[in-house]
Coordinates of C-alpha atoms and ligand atoms in Angstrom, one line a residue:
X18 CA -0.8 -32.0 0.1
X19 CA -0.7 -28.2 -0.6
X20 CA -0.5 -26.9 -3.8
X21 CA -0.4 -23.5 -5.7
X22 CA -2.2 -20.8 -3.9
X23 CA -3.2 -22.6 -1.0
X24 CA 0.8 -23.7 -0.5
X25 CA 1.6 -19.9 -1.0
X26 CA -0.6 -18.5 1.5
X27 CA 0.5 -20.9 4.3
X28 CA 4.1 -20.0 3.4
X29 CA 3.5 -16.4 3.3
X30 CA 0.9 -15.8 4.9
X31 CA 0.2 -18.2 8.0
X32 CA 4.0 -18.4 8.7
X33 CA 3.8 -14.9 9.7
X34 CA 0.4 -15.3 11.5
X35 CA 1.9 -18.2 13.7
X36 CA 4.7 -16.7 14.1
X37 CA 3.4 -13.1 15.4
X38 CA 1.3 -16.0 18.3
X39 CA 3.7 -17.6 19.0
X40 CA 5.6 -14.3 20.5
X41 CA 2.5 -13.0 21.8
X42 CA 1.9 -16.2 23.6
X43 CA 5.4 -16.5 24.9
X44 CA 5.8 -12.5 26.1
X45 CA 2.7 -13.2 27.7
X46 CA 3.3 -16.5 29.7
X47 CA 6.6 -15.0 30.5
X48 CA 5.0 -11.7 31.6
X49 CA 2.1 -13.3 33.6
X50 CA 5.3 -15.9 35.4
X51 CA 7.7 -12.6 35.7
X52 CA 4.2 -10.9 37.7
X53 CA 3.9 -13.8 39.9
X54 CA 7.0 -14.2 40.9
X55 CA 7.6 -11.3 42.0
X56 CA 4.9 -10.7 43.9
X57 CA 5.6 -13.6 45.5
X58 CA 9.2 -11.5 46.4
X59 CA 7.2 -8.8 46.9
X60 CA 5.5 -10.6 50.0
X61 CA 8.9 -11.7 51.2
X62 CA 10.7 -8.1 51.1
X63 CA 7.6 -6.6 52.7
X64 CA 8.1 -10.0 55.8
X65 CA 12.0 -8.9 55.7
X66 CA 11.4 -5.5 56.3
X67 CA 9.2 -5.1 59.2
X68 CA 12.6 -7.3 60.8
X69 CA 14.2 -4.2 61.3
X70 CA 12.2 -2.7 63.3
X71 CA 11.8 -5.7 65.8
X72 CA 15.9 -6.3 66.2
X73 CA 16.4 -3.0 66.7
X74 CA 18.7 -1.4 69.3
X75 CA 18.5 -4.2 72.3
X76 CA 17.5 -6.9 70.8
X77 CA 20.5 -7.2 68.5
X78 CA 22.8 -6.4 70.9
X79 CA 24.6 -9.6 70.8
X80 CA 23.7 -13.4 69.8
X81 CA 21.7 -14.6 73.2
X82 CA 19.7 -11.3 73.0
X83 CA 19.2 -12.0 69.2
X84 CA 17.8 -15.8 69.8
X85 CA 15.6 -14.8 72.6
X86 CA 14.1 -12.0 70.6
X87 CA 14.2 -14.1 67.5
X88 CA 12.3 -17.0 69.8
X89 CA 9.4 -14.3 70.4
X90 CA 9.0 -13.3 66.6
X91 CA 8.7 -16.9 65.7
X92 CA 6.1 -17.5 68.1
X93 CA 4.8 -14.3 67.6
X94 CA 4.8 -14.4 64.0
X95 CA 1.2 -13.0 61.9
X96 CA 2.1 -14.2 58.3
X97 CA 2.5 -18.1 59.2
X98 CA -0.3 -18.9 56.8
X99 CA 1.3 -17.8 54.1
X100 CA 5.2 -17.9 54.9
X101 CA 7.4 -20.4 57.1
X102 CA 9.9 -18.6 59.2
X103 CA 13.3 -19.8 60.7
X104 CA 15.7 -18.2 62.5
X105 CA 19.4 -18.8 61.5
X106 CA 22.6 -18.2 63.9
X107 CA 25.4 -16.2 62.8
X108 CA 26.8 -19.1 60.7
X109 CA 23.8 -19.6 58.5
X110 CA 22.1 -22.6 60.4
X111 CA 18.9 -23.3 61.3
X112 CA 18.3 -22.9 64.9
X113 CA 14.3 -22.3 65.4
X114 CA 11.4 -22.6 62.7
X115 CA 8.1 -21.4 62.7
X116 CA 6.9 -25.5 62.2
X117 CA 8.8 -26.4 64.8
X118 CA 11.0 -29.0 62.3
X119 CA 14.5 -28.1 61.8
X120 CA 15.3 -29.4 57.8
X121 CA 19.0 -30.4 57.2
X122 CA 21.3 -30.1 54.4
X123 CA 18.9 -27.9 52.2
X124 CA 20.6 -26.0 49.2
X125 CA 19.7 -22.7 50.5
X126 CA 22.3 -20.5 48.8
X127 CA 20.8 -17.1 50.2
X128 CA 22.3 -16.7 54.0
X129 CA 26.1 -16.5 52.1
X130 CA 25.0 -14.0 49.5
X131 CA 23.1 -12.2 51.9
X132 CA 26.2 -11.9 54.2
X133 CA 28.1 -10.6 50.8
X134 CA 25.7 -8.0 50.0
X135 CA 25.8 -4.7 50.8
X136 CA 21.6 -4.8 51.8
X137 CA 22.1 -7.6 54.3
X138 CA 19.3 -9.3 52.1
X139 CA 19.0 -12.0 49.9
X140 CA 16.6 -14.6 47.6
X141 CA 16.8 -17.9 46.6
X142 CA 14.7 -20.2 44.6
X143 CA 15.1 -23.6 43.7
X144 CA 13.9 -27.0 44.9
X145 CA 14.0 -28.5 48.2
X146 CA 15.1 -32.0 49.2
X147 CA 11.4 -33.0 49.3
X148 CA 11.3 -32.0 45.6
X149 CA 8.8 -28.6 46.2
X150 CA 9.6 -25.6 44.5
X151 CA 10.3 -22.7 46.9
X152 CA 11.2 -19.6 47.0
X153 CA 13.2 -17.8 50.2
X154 CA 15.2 -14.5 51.7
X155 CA 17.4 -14.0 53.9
X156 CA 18.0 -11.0 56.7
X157 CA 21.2 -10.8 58.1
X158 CA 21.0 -9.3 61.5
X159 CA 24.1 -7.1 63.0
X160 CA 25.0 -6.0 66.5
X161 CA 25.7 -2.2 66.5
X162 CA 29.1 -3.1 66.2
X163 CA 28.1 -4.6 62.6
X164 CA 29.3 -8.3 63.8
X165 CA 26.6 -10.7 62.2
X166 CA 24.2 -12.0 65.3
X167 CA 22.4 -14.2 63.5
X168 CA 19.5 -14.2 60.3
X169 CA 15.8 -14.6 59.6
X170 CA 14.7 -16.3 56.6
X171 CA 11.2 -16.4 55.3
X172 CA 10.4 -19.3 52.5
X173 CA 7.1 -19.8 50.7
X174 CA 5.8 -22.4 48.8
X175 CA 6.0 -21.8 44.9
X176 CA 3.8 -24.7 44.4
X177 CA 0.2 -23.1 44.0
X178 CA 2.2 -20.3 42.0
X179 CA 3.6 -21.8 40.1
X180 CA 0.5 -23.7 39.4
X181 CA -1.7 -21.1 38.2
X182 CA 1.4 -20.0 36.1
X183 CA 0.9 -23.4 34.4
X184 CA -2.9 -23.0 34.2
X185 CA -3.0 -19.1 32.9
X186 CA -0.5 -20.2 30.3
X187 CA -2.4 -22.8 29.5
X188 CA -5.4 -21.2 28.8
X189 CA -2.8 -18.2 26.5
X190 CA -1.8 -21.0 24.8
X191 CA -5.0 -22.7 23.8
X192 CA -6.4 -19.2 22.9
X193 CA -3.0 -18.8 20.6
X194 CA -4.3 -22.4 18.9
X195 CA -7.5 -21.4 18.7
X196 CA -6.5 -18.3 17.1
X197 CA -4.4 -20.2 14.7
X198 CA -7.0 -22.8 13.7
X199 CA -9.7 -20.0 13.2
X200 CA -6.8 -18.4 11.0
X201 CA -6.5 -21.4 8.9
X202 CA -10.2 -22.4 8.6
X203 CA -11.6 -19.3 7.6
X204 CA -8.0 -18.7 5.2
X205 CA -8.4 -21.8 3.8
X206 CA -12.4 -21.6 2.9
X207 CA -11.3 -18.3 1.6
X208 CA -8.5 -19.6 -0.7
X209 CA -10.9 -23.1 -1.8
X210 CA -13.7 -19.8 -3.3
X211 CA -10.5 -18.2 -5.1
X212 CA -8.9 -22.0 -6.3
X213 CA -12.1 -23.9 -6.8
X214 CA -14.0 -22.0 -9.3
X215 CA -10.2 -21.2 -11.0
X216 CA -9.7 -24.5 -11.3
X217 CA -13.1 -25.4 -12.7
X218 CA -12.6 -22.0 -15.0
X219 CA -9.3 -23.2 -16.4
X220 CA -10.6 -27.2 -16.8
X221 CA -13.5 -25.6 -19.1
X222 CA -11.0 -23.2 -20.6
X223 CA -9.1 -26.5 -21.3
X224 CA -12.3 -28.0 -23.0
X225 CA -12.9 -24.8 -25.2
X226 CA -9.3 -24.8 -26.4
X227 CA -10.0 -28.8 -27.5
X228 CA -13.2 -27.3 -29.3
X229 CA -15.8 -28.5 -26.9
X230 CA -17.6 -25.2 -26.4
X231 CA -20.7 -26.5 -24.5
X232 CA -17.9 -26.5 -21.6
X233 CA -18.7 -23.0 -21.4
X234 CA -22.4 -23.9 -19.9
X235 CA -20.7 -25.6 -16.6
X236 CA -18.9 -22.1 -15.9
X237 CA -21.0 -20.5 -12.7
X238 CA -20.9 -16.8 -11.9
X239 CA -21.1 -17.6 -8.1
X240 CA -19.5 -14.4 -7.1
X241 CA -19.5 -11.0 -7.9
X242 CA -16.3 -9.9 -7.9
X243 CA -12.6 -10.7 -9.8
X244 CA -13.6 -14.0 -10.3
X245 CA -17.1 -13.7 -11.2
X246 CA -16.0 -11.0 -14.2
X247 CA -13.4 -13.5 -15.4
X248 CA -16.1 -16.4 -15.7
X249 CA -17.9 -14.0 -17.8
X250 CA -15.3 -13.0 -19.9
X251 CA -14.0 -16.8 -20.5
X252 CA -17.9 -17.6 -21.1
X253 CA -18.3 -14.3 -23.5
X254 CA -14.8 -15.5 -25.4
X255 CA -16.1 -19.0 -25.3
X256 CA -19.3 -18.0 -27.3
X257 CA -17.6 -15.5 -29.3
X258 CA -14.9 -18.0 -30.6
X259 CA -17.8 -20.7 -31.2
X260 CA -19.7 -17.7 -33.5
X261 CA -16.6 -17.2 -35.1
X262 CA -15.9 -21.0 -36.0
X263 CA -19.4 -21.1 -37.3
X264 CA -18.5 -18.9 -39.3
X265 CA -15.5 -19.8 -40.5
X266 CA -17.1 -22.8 -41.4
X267 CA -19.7 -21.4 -42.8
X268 CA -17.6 -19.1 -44.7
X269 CA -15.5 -21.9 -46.0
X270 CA -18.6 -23.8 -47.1
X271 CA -19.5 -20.6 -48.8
X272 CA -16.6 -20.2 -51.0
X273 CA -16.5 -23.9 -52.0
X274 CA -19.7 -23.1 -53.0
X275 CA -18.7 -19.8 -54.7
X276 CA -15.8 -21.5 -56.6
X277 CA -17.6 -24.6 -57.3
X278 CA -20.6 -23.2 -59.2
X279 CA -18.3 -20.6 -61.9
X280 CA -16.1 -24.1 -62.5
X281 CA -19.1 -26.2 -63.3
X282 CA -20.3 -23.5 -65.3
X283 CA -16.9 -23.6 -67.4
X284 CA -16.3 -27.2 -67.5
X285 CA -19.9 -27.8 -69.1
X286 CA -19.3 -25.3 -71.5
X287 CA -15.6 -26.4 -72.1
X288 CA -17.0 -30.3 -72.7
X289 CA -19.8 -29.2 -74.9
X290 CA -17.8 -27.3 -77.6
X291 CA -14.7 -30.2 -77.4
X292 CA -17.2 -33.2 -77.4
X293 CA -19.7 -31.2 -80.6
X294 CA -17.5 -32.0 -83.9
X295 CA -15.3 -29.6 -85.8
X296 CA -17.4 -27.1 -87.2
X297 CA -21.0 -28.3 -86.5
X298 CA -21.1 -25.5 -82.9
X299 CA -22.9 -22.9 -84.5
X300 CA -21.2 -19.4 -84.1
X301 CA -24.0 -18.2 -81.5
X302 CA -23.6 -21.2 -79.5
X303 CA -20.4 -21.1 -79.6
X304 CA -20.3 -17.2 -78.4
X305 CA -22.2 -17.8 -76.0
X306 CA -20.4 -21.0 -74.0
X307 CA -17.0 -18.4 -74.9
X308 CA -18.8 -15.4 -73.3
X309 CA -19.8 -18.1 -70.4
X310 CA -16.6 -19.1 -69.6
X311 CA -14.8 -15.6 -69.6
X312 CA -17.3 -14.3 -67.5
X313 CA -17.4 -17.1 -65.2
X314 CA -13.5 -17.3 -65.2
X315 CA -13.8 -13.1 -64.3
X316 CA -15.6 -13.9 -61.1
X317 CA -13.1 -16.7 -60.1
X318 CA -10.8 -14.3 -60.3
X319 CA -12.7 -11.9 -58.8
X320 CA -13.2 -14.0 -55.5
X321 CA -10.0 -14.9 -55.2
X322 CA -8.4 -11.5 -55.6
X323 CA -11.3 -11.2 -52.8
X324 CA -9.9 -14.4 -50.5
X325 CA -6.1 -12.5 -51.2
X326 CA -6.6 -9.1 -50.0
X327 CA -8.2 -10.6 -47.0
X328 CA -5.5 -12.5 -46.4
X329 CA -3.5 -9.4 -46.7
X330 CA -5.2 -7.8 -44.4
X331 CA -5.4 -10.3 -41.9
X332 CA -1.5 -10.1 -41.6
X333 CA -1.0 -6.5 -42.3
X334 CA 0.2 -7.2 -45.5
X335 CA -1.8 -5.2 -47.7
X336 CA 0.3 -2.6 -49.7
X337 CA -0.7 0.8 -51.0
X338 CA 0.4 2.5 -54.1
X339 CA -0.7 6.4 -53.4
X340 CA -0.9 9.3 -55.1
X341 CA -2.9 12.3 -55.9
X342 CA -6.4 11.0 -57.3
X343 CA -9.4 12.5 -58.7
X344 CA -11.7 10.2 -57.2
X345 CA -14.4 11.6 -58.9
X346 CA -13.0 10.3 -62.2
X347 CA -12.5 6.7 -60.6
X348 CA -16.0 6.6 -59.5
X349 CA -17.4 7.6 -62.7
X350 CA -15.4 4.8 -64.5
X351 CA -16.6 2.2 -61.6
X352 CA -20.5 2.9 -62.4
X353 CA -20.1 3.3 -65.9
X354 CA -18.3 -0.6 -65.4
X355 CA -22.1 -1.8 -64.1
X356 CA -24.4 0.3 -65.8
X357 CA -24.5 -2.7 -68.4
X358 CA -25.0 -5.4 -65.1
X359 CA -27.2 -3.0 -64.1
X360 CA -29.3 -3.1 -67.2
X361 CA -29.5 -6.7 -67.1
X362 CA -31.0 -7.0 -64.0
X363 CA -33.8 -4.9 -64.7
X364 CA -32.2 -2.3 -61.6
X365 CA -31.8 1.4 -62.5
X366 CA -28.4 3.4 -61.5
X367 CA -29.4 6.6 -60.7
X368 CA -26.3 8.4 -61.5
X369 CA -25.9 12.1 -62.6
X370 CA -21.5 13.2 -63.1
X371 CA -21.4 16.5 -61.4
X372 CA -19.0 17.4 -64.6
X373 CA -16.8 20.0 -62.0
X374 CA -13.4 18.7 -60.9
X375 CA -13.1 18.2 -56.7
X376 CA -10.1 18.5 -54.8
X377 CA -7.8 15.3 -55.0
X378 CA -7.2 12.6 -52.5
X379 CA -4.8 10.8 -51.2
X380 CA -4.9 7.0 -52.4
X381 CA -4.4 3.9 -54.4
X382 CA -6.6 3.8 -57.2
X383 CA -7.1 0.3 -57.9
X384 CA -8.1 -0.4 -53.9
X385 CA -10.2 2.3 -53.8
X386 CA -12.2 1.5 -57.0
X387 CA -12.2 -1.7 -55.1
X388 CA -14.0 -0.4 -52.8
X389 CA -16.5 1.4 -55.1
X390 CA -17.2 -2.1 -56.6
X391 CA -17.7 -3.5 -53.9
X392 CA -20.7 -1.2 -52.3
X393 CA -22.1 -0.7 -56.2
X394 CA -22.1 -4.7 -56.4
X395 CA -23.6 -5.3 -52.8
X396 CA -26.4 -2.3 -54.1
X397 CA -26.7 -4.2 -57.3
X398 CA -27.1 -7.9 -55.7
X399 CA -29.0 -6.7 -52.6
X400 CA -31.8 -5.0 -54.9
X401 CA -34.8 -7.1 -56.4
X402 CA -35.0 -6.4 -60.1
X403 CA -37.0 -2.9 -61.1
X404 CA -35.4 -1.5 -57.7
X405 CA -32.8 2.0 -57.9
X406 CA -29.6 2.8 -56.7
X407 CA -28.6 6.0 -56.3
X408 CA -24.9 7.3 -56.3
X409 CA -23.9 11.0 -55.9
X410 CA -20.5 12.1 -55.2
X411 CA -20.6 15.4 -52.9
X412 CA -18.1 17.7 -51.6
X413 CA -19.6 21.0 -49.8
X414 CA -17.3 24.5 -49.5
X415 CA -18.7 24.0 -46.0
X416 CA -17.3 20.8 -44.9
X417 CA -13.9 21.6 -47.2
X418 CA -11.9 18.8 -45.9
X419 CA -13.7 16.1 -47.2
X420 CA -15.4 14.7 -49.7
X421 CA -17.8 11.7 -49.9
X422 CA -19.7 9.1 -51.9
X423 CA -23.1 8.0 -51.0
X424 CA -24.8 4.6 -52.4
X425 CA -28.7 4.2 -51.8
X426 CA -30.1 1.1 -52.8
X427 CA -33.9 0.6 -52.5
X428 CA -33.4 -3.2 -51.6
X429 CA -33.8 -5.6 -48.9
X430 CA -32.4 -3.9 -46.2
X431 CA -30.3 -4.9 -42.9
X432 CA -31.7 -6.0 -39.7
X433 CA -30.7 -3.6 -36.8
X434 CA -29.4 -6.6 -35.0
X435 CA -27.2 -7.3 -37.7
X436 CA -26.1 -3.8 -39.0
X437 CA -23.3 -3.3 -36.3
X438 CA -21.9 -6.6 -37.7
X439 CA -21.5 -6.6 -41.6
X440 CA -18.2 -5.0 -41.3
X441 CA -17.0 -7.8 -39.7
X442 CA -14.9 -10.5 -41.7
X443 CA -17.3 -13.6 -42.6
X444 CA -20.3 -11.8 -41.5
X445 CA -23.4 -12.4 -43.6
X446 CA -26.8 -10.8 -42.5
X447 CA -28.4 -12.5 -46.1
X448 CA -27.9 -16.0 -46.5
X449 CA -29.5 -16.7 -49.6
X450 CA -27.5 -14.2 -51.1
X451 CA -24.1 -15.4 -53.0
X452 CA -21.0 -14.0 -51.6
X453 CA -17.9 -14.8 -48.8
X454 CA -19.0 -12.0 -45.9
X455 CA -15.5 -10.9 -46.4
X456 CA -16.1 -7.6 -49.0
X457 CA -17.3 -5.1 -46.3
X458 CA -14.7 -6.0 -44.1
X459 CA -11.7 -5.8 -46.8
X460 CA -13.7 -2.4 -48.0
X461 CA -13.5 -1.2 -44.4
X462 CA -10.2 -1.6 -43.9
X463 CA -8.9 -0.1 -47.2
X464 CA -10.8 3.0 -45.9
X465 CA -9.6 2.7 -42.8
X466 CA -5.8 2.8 -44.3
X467 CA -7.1 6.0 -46.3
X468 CA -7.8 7.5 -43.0
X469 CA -11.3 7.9 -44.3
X470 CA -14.8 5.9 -43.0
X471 CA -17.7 3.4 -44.4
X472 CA -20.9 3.8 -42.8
X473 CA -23.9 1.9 -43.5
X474 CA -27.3 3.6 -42.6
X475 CA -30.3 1.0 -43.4
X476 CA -33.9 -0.1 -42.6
X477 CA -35.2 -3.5 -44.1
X478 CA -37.5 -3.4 -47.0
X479 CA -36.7 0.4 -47.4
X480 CA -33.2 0.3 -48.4
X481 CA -29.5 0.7 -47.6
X482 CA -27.4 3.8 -47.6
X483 CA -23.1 3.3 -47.6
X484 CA -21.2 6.6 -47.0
X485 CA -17.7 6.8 -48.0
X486 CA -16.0 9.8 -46.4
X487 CA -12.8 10.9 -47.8
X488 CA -10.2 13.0 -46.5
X489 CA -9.2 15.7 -49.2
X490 CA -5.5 16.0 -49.6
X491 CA -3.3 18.0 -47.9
X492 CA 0.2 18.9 -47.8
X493 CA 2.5 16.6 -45.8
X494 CA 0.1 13.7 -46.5
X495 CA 2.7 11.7 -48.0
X496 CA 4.6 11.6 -45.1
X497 CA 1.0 11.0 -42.4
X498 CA 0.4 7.2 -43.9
X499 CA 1.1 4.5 -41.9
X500 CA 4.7 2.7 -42.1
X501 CA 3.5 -0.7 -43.3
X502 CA 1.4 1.4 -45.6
X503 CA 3.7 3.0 -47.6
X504 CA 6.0 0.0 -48.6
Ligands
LIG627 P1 -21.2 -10.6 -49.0 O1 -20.2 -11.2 -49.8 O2 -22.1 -11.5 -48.3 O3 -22.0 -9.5 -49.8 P2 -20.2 -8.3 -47.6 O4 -19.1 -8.2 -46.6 O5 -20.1 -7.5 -48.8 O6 -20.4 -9.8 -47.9 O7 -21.5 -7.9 -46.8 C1 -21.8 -8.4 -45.6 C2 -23.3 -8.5 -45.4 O8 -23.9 -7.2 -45.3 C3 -24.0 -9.2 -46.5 O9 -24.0 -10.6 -46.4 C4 -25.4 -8.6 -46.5 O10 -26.2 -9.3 -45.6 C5 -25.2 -7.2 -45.9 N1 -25.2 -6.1 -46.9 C6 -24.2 -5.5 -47.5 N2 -24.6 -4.5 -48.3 C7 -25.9 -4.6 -48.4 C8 -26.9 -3.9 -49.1 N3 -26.7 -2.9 -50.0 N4 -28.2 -4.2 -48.9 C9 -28.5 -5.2 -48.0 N5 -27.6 -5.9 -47.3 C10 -26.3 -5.6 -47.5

């Protein structure tokens, strides 16, 4: 019937509860019986006692002087309401009784032990042949001699005691229950707020794992506590992973599309000059479907060296070859690479070789003209045609320890809402744009494995600014790269 938490908790923690009762209920029923009782002996040591005085001297002298004076005590007697008397002869029987009936063959045990103890005095409890509960002592009486004259005994009714022993424990134990059963309903209420919305959280987390994320809607932040931050979190990581399947579809969409449109463009040209006869393709025709498919078999490559090195990434893969570099020089070979793109999109490259030498860096020279290609190409496809981009590669005796390269385009600009994102893999802030949303995010990280930084400063329709920052090389750098790294 129980299960998980809710079987836990009444193992752990209501075992102990009911436990703990249960002893506080039983020390108290047998405290309250313990109280009762002996008050009840109380009132029959405090009867006993006052016997001495009365068979004293005289009236003890012998057994005839004893039952006359016992006869008088009897009648005499001021406690009757509450205790029977009888008067016992010095072998234990009854021969006088405060209700005037003498009872026969009773199991009293307490004239014997009284005669064996030291205190002449004795209790007994049990049940008597009419089937009540009673309680009795015994007084032995002595001559001065010490010869045993005869005995009192007083005997009360345990009945209405033991009665209201019944009815106080009773009423312990019902509290005891009643302690419980609170225990349990307001534990269990507690533990169904804790299970319920857990087991709601993990049916929806069930959902999203089968790649229905609207399940993410029926999760409720009912409380504000543990369990409301995990609903959030599972509803934040439901959204997040449904962003990041739309774009990973979008992105795979994307570079279908990317790979589709070069392969068209080379298979059209790759028909026309088989299908055209031997020699009829003029030269100009033909150097142009030749200068087609080269350039559209270049960016092939180029995305797919792209779709690689992400890959790399993605598993920690991704190998550098360092040394010392002049990253000056590399730069200046990387724009001189797309002045002639440049041209041909009517964009100018504003672009002036310090002619000094810097300090070196640290790096691979292939990844990081990578990355030089990669923010120049973004500048270049991001800016409408009579637009500027403007490189500079800076390095201040002030700031000695690094070096950078800035890239200000004039184009279209990123939304702030999108800025913090580009970096990320399959981000795209510009649809209509060509390209995966995977370049920034491969540039980042080869930076990020140089120990330097990208930043991107921007404001749409003014123009983009990407910072590289460098850190010049130092002694003992060979040894500071990362592990994986260095392979
Ligand atoms: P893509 O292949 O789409 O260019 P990137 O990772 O290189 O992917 O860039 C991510 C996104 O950042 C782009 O889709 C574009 O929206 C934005 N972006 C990058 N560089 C620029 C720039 N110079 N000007 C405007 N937007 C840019």
């Amino acid at each position: 019937m129980f299960k998980g938490i809710t079987k836990r908790w009444m193992l752990n923690t209501l075992s102990v509860v009911v436990a703990i009762i249960v002893l506080i209920v039983v020390t108290l029923i047998f405290v309250v019986t313990y109280t009762f009782r002996s008050s009840v002996e109380q009132s029959l040591a405090s009867a006993a006692n006052e016997l001495t005085l009365v068979f004293s001297g005289k009236s003890a002298g012998n057994v005839s002087a004893f039952t006359s004076g016992a006869r008088d005590y009897v009648e005499n007697f001021d406690k009757k309401e509450q205790m029977g008397v009888m008067v016992l002869n010095s072998s234990g029987k009854i021969v006088l009784t405060s209700t005037g009936f003498i009872p026969e063959n009773e199991a009293f045990t307490d004239f014997d032990e009284a005669c064996e103890n030291q205190t002449d005095y004795a209790y007994w409890t049990g049940k008597l042949r009419s089937g009540e509960h009673a309680m009795s002592a015994t007084r032995i009486v002595r001559s001065d001699s010490g010869t045993v004259v005869g005995a009192v005994r007083y005997i009360v009714s345990m009945e209405p005691v033991n009665s209201r022993v019944m009815l106080i424990s009773i009423i312990i134990i019902a509290i005891g229950l009643a302690i419980i059963a609170l225990f349990v309903f307001s534990g269990l209420a507690f533990i169904r707020s804790i299970v319920k919305p857990i087991r709601r959280l993990s049916e929806a987390a069930a959902q999203i794992a089968q790649g229905d994320f609207s399940a993410s809607e029926k999760i409720e932040h009912k409380y504000d506590d543990e369990i409301g931050d995990l609903c959030d979190a599972v509803s934040d990581m439901a959204k997040d992973l449904q962003t990041t399947e739309q774009m990973k579809n979008d992105f795979i969409s994307r570079v279908s599309h990317e790979l589709r449109t070069p392969l068209t463009a080379i298979k059209g040209w790759a028909e026309t000059m088989q299908l055209s006869e031997r020699g009829t393709l003029d030269r100009r025709t033909f150097d142009k479907g030749m200068g087609v498919i080269i350039k559209e078999s270049g960016r092939l490559t180029g995305i797919v060296e792209e779709l690689l090195d992400f890959g790399r990434i993605q598993s920690g893969r991704m190998v550098l070859m360092c040394e010392k570099i002049d990253i000056l020089a590399e730069f200046d070979e990387t724009v001189y690479m797309l002045k002639e793109r440049a041209v041909e999109e009517g964009i100018h490259i504003l672009y002036d070789d310090p002619e000094t030498v810097y300090p070196p860096v640290y790096g691979d020279r292939n990844r990081l003209k990578q990355v030089f290609l990669n923010i120049l190409d973004n500048a270049l496809k991001y800016t409408p045609k009579g637009g500027v981009v403007a490189a500079q590669v800076l390095y201040s005796p002030d700031e000695p320890d690094v070096i950078r390269i800035v890239v200000t385009d004039s184009g279209c600009g990123i939304p702030p809402e999108d800025l913090p994102r580009v970096k990320e893999k399959f981000y795209k802030a510009n649809q209509t744009v060509r390209g995966s949303g995977i370049g920034l995010a491969v540039a980042d990280e080869i930076m990020n494995l140089h120990h330097g930084k990208l930043d991107i400063d921007s404001s749409v329709g003014v123009g983009t600014t990407v910072t590289l920052t460098f850190p010049i090389y130092k002694e003992g750098d060979e040894q500071a790269l990362p592990e994986s790294v260095k392979l």
